[in-house]
Short mmCIF file of C-alpha atoms and ligand atoms in Angstrom, two decimals:
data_model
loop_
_atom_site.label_atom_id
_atom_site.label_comp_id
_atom_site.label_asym_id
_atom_site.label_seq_id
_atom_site.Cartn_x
_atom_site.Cartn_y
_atom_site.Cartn_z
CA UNK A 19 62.43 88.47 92.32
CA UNK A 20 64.40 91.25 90.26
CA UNK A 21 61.86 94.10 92.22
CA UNK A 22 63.18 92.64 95.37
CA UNK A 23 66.46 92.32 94.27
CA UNK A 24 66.73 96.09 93.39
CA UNK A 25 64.70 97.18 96.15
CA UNK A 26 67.37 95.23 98.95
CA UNK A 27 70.09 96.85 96.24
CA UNK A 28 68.22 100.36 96.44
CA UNK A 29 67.50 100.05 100.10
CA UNK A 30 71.77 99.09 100.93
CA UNK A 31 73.01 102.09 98.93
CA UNK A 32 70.46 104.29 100.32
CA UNK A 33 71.87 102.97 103.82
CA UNK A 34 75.58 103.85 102.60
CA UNK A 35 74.62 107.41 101.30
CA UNK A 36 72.89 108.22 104.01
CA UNK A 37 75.73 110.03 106.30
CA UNK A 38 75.00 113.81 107.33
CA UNK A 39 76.21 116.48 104.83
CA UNK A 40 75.59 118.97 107.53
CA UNK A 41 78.75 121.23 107.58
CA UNK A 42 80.49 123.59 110.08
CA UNK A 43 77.66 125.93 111.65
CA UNK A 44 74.93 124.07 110.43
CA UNK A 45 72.21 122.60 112.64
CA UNK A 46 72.05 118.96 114.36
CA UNK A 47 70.66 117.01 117.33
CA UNK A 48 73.00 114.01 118.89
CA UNK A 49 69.52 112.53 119.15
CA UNK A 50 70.26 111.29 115.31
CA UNK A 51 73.71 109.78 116.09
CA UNK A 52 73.93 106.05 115.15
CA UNK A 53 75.40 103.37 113.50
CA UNK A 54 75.26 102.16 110.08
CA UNK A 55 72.72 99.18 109.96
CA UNK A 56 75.43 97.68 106.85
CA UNK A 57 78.75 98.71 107.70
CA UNK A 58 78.00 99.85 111.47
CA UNK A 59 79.81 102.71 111.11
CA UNK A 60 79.45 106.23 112.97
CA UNK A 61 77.14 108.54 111.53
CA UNK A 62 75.18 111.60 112.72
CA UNK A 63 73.29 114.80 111.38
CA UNK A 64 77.17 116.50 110.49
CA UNK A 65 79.58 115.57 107.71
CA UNK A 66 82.66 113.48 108.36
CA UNK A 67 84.68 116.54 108.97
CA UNK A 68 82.53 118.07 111.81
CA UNK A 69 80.44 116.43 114.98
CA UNK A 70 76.93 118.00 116.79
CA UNK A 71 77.63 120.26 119.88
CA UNK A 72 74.39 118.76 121.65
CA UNK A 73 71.09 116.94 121.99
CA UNK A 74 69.09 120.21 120.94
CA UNK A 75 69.47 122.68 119.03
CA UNK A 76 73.60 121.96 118.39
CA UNK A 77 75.62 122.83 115.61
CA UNK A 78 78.03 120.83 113.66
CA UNK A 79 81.64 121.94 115.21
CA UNK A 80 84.63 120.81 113.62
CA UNK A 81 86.67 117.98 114.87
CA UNK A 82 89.07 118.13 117.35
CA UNK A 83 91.13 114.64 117.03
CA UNK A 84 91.24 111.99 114.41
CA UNK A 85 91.76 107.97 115.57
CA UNK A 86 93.13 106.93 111.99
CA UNK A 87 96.46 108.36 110.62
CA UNK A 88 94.28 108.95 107.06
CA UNK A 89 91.06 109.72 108.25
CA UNK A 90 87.75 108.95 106.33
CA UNK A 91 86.15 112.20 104.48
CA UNK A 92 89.21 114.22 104.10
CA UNK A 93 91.03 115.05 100.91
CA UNK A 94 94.58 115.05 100.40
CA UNK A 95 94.59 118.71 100.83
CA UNK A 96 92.49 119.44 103.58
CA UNK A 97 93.80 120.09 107.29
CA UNK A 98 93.84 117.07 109.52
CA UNK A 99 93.06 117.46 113.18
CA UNK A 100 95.61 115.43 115.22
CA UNK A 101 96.11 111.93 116.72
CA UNK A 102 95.54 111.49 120.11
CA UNK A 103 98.15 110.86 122.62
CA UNK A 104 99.09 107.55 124.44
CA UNK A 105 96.39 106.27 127.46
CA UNK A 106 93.90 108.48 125.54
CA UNK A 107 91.36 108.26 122.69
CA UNK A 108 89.26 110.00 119.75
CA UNK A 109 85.73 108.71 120.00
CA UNK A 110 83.96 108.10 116.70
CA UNK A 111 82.05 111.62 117.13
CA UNK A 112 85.81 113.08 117.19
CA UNK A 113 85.03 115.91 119.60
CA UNK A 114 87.74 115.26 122.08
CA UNK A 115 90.55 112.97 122.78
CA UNK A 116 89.13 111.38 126.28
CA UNK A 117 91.35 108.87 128.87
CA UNK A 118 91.16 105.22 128.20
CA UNK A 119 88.26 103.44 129.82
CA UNK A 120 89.15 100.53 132.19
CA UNK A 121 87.38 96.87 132.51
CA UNK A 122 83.39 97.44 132.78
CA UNK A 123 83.51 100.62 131.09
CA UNK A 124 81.24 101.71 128.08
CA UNK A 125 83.39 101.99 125.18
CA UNK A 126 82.24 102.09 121.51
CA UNK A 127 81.62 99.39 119.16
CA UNK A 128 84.74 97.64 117.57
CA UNK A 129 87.30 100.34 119.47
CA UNK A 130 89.25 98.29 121.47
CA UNK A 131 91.57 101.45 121.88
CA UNK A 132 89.21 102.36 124.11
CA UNK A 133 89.97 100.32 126.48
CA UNK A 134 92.61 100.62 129.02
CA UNK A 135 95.41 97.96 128.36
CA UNK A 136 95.45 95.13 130.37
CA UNK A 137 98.34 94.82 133.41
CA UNK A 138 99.99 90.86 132.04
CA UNK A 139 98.69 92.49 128.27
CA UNK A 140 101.98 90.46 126.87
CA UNK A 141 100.66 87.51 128.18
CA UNK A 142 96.85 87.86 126.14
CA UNK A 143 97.90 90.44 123.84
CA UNK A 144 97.86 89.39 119.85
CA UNK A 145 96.42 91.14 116.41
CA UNK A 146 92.44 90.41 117.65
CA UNK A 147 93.05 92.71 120.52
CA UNK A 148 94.41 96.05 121.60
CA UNK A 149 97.11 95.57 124.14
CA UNK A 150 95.02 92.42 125.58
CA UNK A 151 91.74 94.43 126.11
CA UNK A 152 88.08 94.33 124.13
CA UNK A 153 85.19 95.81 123.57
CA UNK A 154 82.59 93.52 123.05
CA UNK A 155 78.71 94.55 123.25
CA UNK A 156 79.70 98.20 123.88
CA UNK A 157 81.68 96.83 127.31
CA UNK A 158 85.50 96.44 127.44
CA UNK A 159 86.91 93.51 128.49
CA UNK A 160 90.42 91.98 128.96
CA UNK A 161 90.35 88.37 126.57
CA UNK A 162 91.89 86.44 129.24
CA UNK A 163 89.18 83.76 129.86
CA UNK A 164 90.71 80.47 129.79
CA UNK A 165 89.61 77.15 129.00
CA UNK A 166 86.09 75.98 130.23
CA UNK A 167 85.17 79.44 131.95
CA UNK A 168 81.83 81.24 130.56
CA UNK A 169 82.38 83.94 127.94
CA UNK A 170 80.92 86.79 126.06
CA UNK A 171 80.34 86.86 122.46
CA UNK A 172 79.99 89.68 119.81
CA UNK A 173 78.56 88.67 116.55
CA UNK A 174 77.82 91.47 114.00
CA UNK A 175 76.55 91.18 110.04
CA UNK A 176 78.43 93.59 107.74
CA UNK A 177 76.70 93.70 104.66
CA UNK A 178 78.36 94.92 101.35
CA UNK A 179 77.44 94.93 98.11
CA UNK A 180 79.24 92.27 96.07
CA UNK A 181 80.18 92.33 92.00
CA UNK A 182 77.29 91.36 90.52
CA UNK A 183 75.87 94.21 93.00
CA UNK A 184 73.84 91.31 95.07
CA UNK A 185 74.07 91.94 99.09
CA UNK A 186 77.02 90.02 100.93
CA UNK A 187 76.42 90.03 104.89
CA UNK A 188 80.02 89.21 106.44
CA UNK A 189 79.52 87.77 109.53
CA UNK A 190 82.41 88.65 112.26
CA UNK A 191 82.47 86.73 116.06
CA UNK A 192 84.39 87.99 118.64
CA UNK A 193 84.68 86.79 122.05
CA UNK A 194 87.18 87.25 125.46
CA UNK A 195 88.81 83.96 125.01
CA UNK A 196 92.10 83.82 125.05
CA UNK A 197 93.30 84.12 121.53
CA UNK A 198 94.31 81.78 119.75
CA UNK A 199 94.52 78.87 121.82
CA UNK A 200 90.99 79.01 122.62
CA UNK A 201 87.57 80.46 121.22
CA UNK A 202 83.66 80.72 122.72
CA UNK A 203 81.65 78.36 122.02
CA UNK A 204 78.39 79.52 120.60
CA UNK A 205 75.87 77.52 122.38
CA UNK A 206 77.16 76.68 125.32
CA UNK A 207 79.06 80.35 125.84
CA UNK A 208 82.25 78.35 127.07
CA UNK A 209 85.17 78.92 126.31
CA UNK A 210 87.20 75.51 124.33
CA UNK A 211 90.52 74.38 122.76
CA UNK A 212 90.60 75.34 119.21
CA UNK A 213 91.12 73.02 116.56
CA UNK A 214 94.36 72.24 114.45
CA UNK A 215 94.95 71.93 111.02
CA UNK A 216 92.50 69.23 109.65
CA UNK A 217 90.12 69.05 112.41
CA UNK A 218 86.08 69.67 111.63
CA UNK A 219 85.16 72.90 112.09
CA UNK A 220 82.09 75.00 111.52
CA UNK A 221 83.54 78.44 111.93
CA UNK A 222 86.66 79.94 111.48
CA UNK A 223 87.13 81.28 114.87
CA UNK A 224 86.83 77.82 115.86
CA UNK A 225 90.37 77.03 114.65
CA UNK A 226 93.65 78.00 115.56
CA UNK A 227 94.44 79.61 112.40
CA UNK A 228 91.31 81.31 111.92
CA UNK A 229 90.81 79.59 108.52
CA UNK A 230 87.39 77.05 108.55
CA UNK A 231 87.31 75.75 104.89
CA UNK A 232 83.99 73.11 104.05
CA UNK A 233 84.12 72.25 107.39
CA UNK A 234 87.98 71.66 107.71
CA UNK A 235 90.62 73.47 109.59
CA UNK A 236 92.45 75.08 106.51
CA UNK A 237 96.05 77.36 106.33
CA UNK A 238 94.81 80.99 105.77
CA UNK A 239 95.06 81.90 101.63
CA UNK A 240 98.47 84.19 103.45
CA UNK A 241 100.02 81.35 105.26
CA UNK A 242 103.57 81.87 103.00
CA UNK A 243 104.27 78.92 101.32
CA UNK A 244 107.37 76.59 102.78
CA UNK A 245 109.18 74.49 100.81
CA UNK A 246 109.90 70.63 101.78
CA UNK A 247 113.78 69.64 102.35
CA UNK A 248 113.17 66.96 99.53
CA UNK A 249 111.89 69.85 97.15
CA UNK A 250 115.34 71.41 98.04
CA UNK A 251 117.13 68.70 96.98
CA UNK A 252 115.58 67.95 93.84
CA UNK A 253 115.96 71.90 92.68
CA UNK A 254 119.69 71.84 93.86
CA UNK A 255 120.13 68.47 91.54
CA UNK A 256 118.23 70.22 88.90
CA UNK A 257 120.43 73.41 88.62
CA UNK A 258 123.68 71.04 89.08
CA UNK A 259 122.34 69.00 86.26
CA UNK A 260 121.57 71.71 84.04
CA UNK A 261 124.48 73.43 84.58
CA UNK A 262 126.80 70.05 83.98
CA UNK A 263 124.49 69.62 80.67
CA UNK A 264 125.23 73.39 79.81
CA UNK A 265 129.01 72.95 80.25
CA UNK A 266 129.24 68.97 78.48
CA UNK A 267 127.26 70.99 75.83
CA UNK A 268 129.74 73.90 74.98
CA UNK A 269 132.36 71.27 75.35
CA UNK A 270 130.65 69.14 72.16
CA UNK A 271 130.22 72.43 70.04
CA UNK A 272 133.71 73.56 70.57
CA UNK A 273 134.71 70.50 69.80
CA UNK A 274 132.97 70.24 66.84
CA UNK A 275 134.03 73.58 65.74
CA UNK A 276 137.42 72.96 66.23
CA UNK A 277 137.10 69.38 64.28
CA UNK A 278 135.55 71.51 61.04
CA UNK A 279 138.55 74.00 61.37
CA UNK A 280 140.96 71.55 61.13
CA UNK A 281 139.26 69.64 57.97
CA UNK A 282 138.97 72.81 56.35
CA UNK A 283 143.26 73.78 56.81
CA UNK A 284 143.91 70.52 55.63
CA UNK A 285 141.94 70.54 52.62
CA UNK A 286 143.67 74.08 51.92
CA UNK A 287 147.35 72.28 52.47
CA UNK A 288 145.84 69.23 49.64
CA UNK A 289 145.20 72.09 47.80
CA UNK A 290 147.84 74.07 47.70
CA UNK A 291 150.10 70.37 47.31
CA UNK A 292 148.05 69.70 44.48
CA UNK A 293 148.69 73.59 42.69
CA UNK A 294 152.06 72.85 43.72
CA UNK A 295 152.36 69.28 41.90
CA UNK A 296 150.14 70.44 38.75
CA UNK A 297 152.68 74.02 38.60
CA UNK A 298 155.47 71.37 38.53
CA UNK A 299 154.71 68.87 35.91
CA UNK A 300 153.53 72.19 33.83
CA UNK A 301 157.42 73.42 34.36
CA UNK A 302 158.38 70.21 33.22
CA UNK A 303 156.16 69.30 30.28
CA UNK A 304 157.04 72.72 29.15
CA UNK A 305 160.47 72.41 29.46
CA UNK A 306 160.25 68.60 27.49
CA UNK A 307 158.89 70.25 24.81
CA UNK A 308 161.40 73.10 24.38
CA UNK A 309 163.82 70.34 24.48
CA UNK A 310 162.01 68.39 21.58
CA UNK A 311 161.88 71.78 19.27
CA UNK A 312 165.56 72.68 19.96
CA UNK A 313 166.60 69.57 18.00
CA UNK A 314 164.19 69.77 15.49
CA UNK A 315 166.02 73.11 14.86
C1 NAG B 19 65.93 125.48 120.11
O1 NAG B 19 65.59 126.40 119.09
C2 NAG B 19 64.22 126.73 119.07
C3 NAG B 19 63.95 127.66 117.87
O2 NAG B 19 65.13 128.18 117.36
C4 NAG B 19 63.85 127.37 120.41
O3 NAG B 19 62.47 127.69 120.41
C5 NAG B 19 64.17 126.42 121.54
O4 NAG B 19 63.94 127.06 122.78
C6 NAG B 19 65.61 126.00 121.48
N1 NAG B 19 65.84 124.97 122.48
C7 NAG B 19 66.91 124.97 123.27
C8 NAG B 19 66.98 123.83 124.23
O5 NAG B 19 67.80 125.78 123.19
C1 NAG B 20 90.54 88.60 133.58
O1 NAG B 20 90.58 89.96 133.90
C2 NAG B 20 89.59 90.39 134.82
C3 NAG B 20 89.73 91.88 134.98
O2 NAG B 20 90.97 92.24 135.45
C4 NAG B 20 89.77 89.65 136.14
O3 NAG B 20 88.76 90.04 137.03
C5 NAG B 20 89.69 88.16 135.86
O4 NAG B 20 89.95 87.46 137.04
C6 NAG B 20 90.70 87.76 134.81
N1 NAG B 20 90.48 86.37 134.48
C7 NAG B 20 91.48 85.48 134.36
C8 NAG B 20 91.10 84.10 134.02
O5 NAG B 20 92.65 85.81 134.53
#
C-alpha cells in the first residue's frame, strides 16, 4: 500500500516537473505540446519563457504576449512581454496576440477570453464567465441556455498533492446554463432551477450559491456574516448598560472618597480642640500652682 502510495506520489510530481527546460534557440517539435494530465496546464518541449516555432525541426522563440499581468516562470527581474489588447488574445503557447474567436470556434481549454463576448453579455454575464461567453470542451459558447433546454457539460479532475503529500483530484463542472439561476443536469444534460439555501443537493453547482455541504445547500465559508436586528439591540443595551454601570460606579468611589476626606478633617479639628483644651487646663493648672507658692512665700 505504501509502494503504491509513493509510486502515485512519485508518478504526480514527476507529472508537475515535467515542463520543457528548452530555452531560446534550442530545439522543439509542437508535436510534444500538451496539457498537464494533473493540473491541465500548457506545456511543450520550451521553457515557460519561450514557445516552439513549428511541428519539425522548430526552435524555442521567445514570447511575444503574456495573458496574466504576473506571468508564470518569470522572476521579478526579468522582462515581461506585454498584455494583449482588447477583442484580442495570448494563447497559452504565447506566440502572438490573435482576434477573439466567436460562437463555434476552437478556443483553448479553460480560456474563456478567447471567446468573443456575447451581444446581451450584461444579461448572462457573471464571475463563471468572460463577458457571457465559454469555452467548454475546447468550443466557445455563450451560457445563455435557459431552463429545460439541452446543455453541454465540462467536467475536469485537477489533482494536487495534499499535506500529508496523498493525491487530491478536485473535480470542477462547468456547463452553458445560465448562471446562477440554473445549472446542467448531469444525466439528463438539461438544464434546471438551482436549489436554495437548505435544499438537497449532490453538487455544488447544483445550488445557487455554489456551496453543496453533506448534501445540503450551504452559504459559501465567504458569505460575510450579517448580524440580526435583535443582535443589534441587545449589543446597543449592552454598551448603554455598561456604560451607566461605569458612570454609577465612579459616582460610588468618589463618593466614598470624598466621605473618607471628610472623616479624616474632622478628626484633625477633634484634634486640634483637644491640644487646644489640654494647652488650656495646662495654662491654668500652672497658673493655680504659682498662685499656691506665692502665698506660701
Ligand atoms: C530537420 O532536421 C534534420 C536534421 O537536422 C533534417 O535532416 C531534416 O530535413 C529537417 N526537416 C525539416 C522539415 O526541416
Ligand atoms: C444562445 O446564443 C446562441 C449563439 O448566439 C444562439 O444561437 C442561441 O439562440 C442563444 N440561446 C438562447 C436561449 O438565447
Amino acid at each position: 500500500m505504501l509502494r503504491l502510495r509513493l509510486f502515485i506520489t512519485f508518478k504526480i510530481m514527476f507529472h508537475f516537473a515535467f515542463a520543457g527546460t528548452t530555452s531560446p534557440g534550442g530545439h522543439c517539435s509542437t508535436s510534444r505540446n500538451r496539457l498537464g494530465s494533473n493540473t491541465h496546464k500548457f506545456l511543450s518541449d520550451c521553457s515557460d519563457q519561450t514557445y516552439c516555432s513549428g511541428p519539425q525541426n522548430g526552435t524555442c522563440l521567445l514570447r511575444t504576449c503574456r495573458r496574466d499581468e504576473f506571468p508564470f516562470g518569470y522572476g521579478p527581474e526579468d522582462f515581461l512581454p506585454p498584455l494583449c489588447p482588447r477583442g484580442t488574445f495570448c494563447p497559452d503557447e504565447g506566440d502572438a496576440c490573435r482576434l477573439q474567436v466567436s460562437v463555434g470556434g476552437a478556443c483553448q481549454m479553460d480560456r474563456d477570453e478567447q471567446c468573443a463576448p456575447a451581444a446581451n453579455w450584461r444579461e448572462i454575464s457573471n464571475g463563471e464567465n468572460f463577458y457571457g461567453s465559454l469555452c467548454l470542451r475546447g468550443i466557445c459558447m455563450f451560457a445563455n441556455v435557459t431552463y429545460g433546454e439541452p446543455c453541454v457539460i465540462d467536467k475536469n479532475t485537477y489533482t494536487d498533492i495534499g499535506f500529508d503529500g496523498k493525491a487530491i483530484g478536485i473535480v470542477i463542472v462547468r456547463d452553458n446554463c445560465r448562471a446562477p439561476q440554473s445549472y446542467c443536469n448531469q444525466e439528463t444534460q438539461v438544464c434546471e432551477r438551482t436549489k436554495t439555501l437548505g435544499d438537497f443537493c449532490q453538487q455544488d453547482q447544483e445550488c445557487e450559491l455554489r456551496n453543496c455541504v453533506s448534501g445540503v445547500c450551504t452559504e459559501p465559508p465567504e458569505t460575510p456574516f450579517r448580524v440580526a436586528p435583535w443582535q443589534y439591540v441587545i449589543t446597543a443595551f449592552c454598551v448603554i448598560g455598561a456604560m451607566i454601570s461605569i458612570c454609577m460606579l465612579l459616582t460610588v468611589i468618589h463618593r466614598r472618597h470624598r466621605m473618607r476626606r471628610y472623616r479624616e478633617i474632622r478628626e484633625y479639628y477633634f484634634e486640634q480642640l483637644n491640644l487646644r483644651k489640654s494647652i488650656m487646663a495646662l495654662h491654668s493648672a500652672a497658673a493655680v500652682s504659682e498662685g499656691r507658692e506665692q502665698m506660701l512665700i
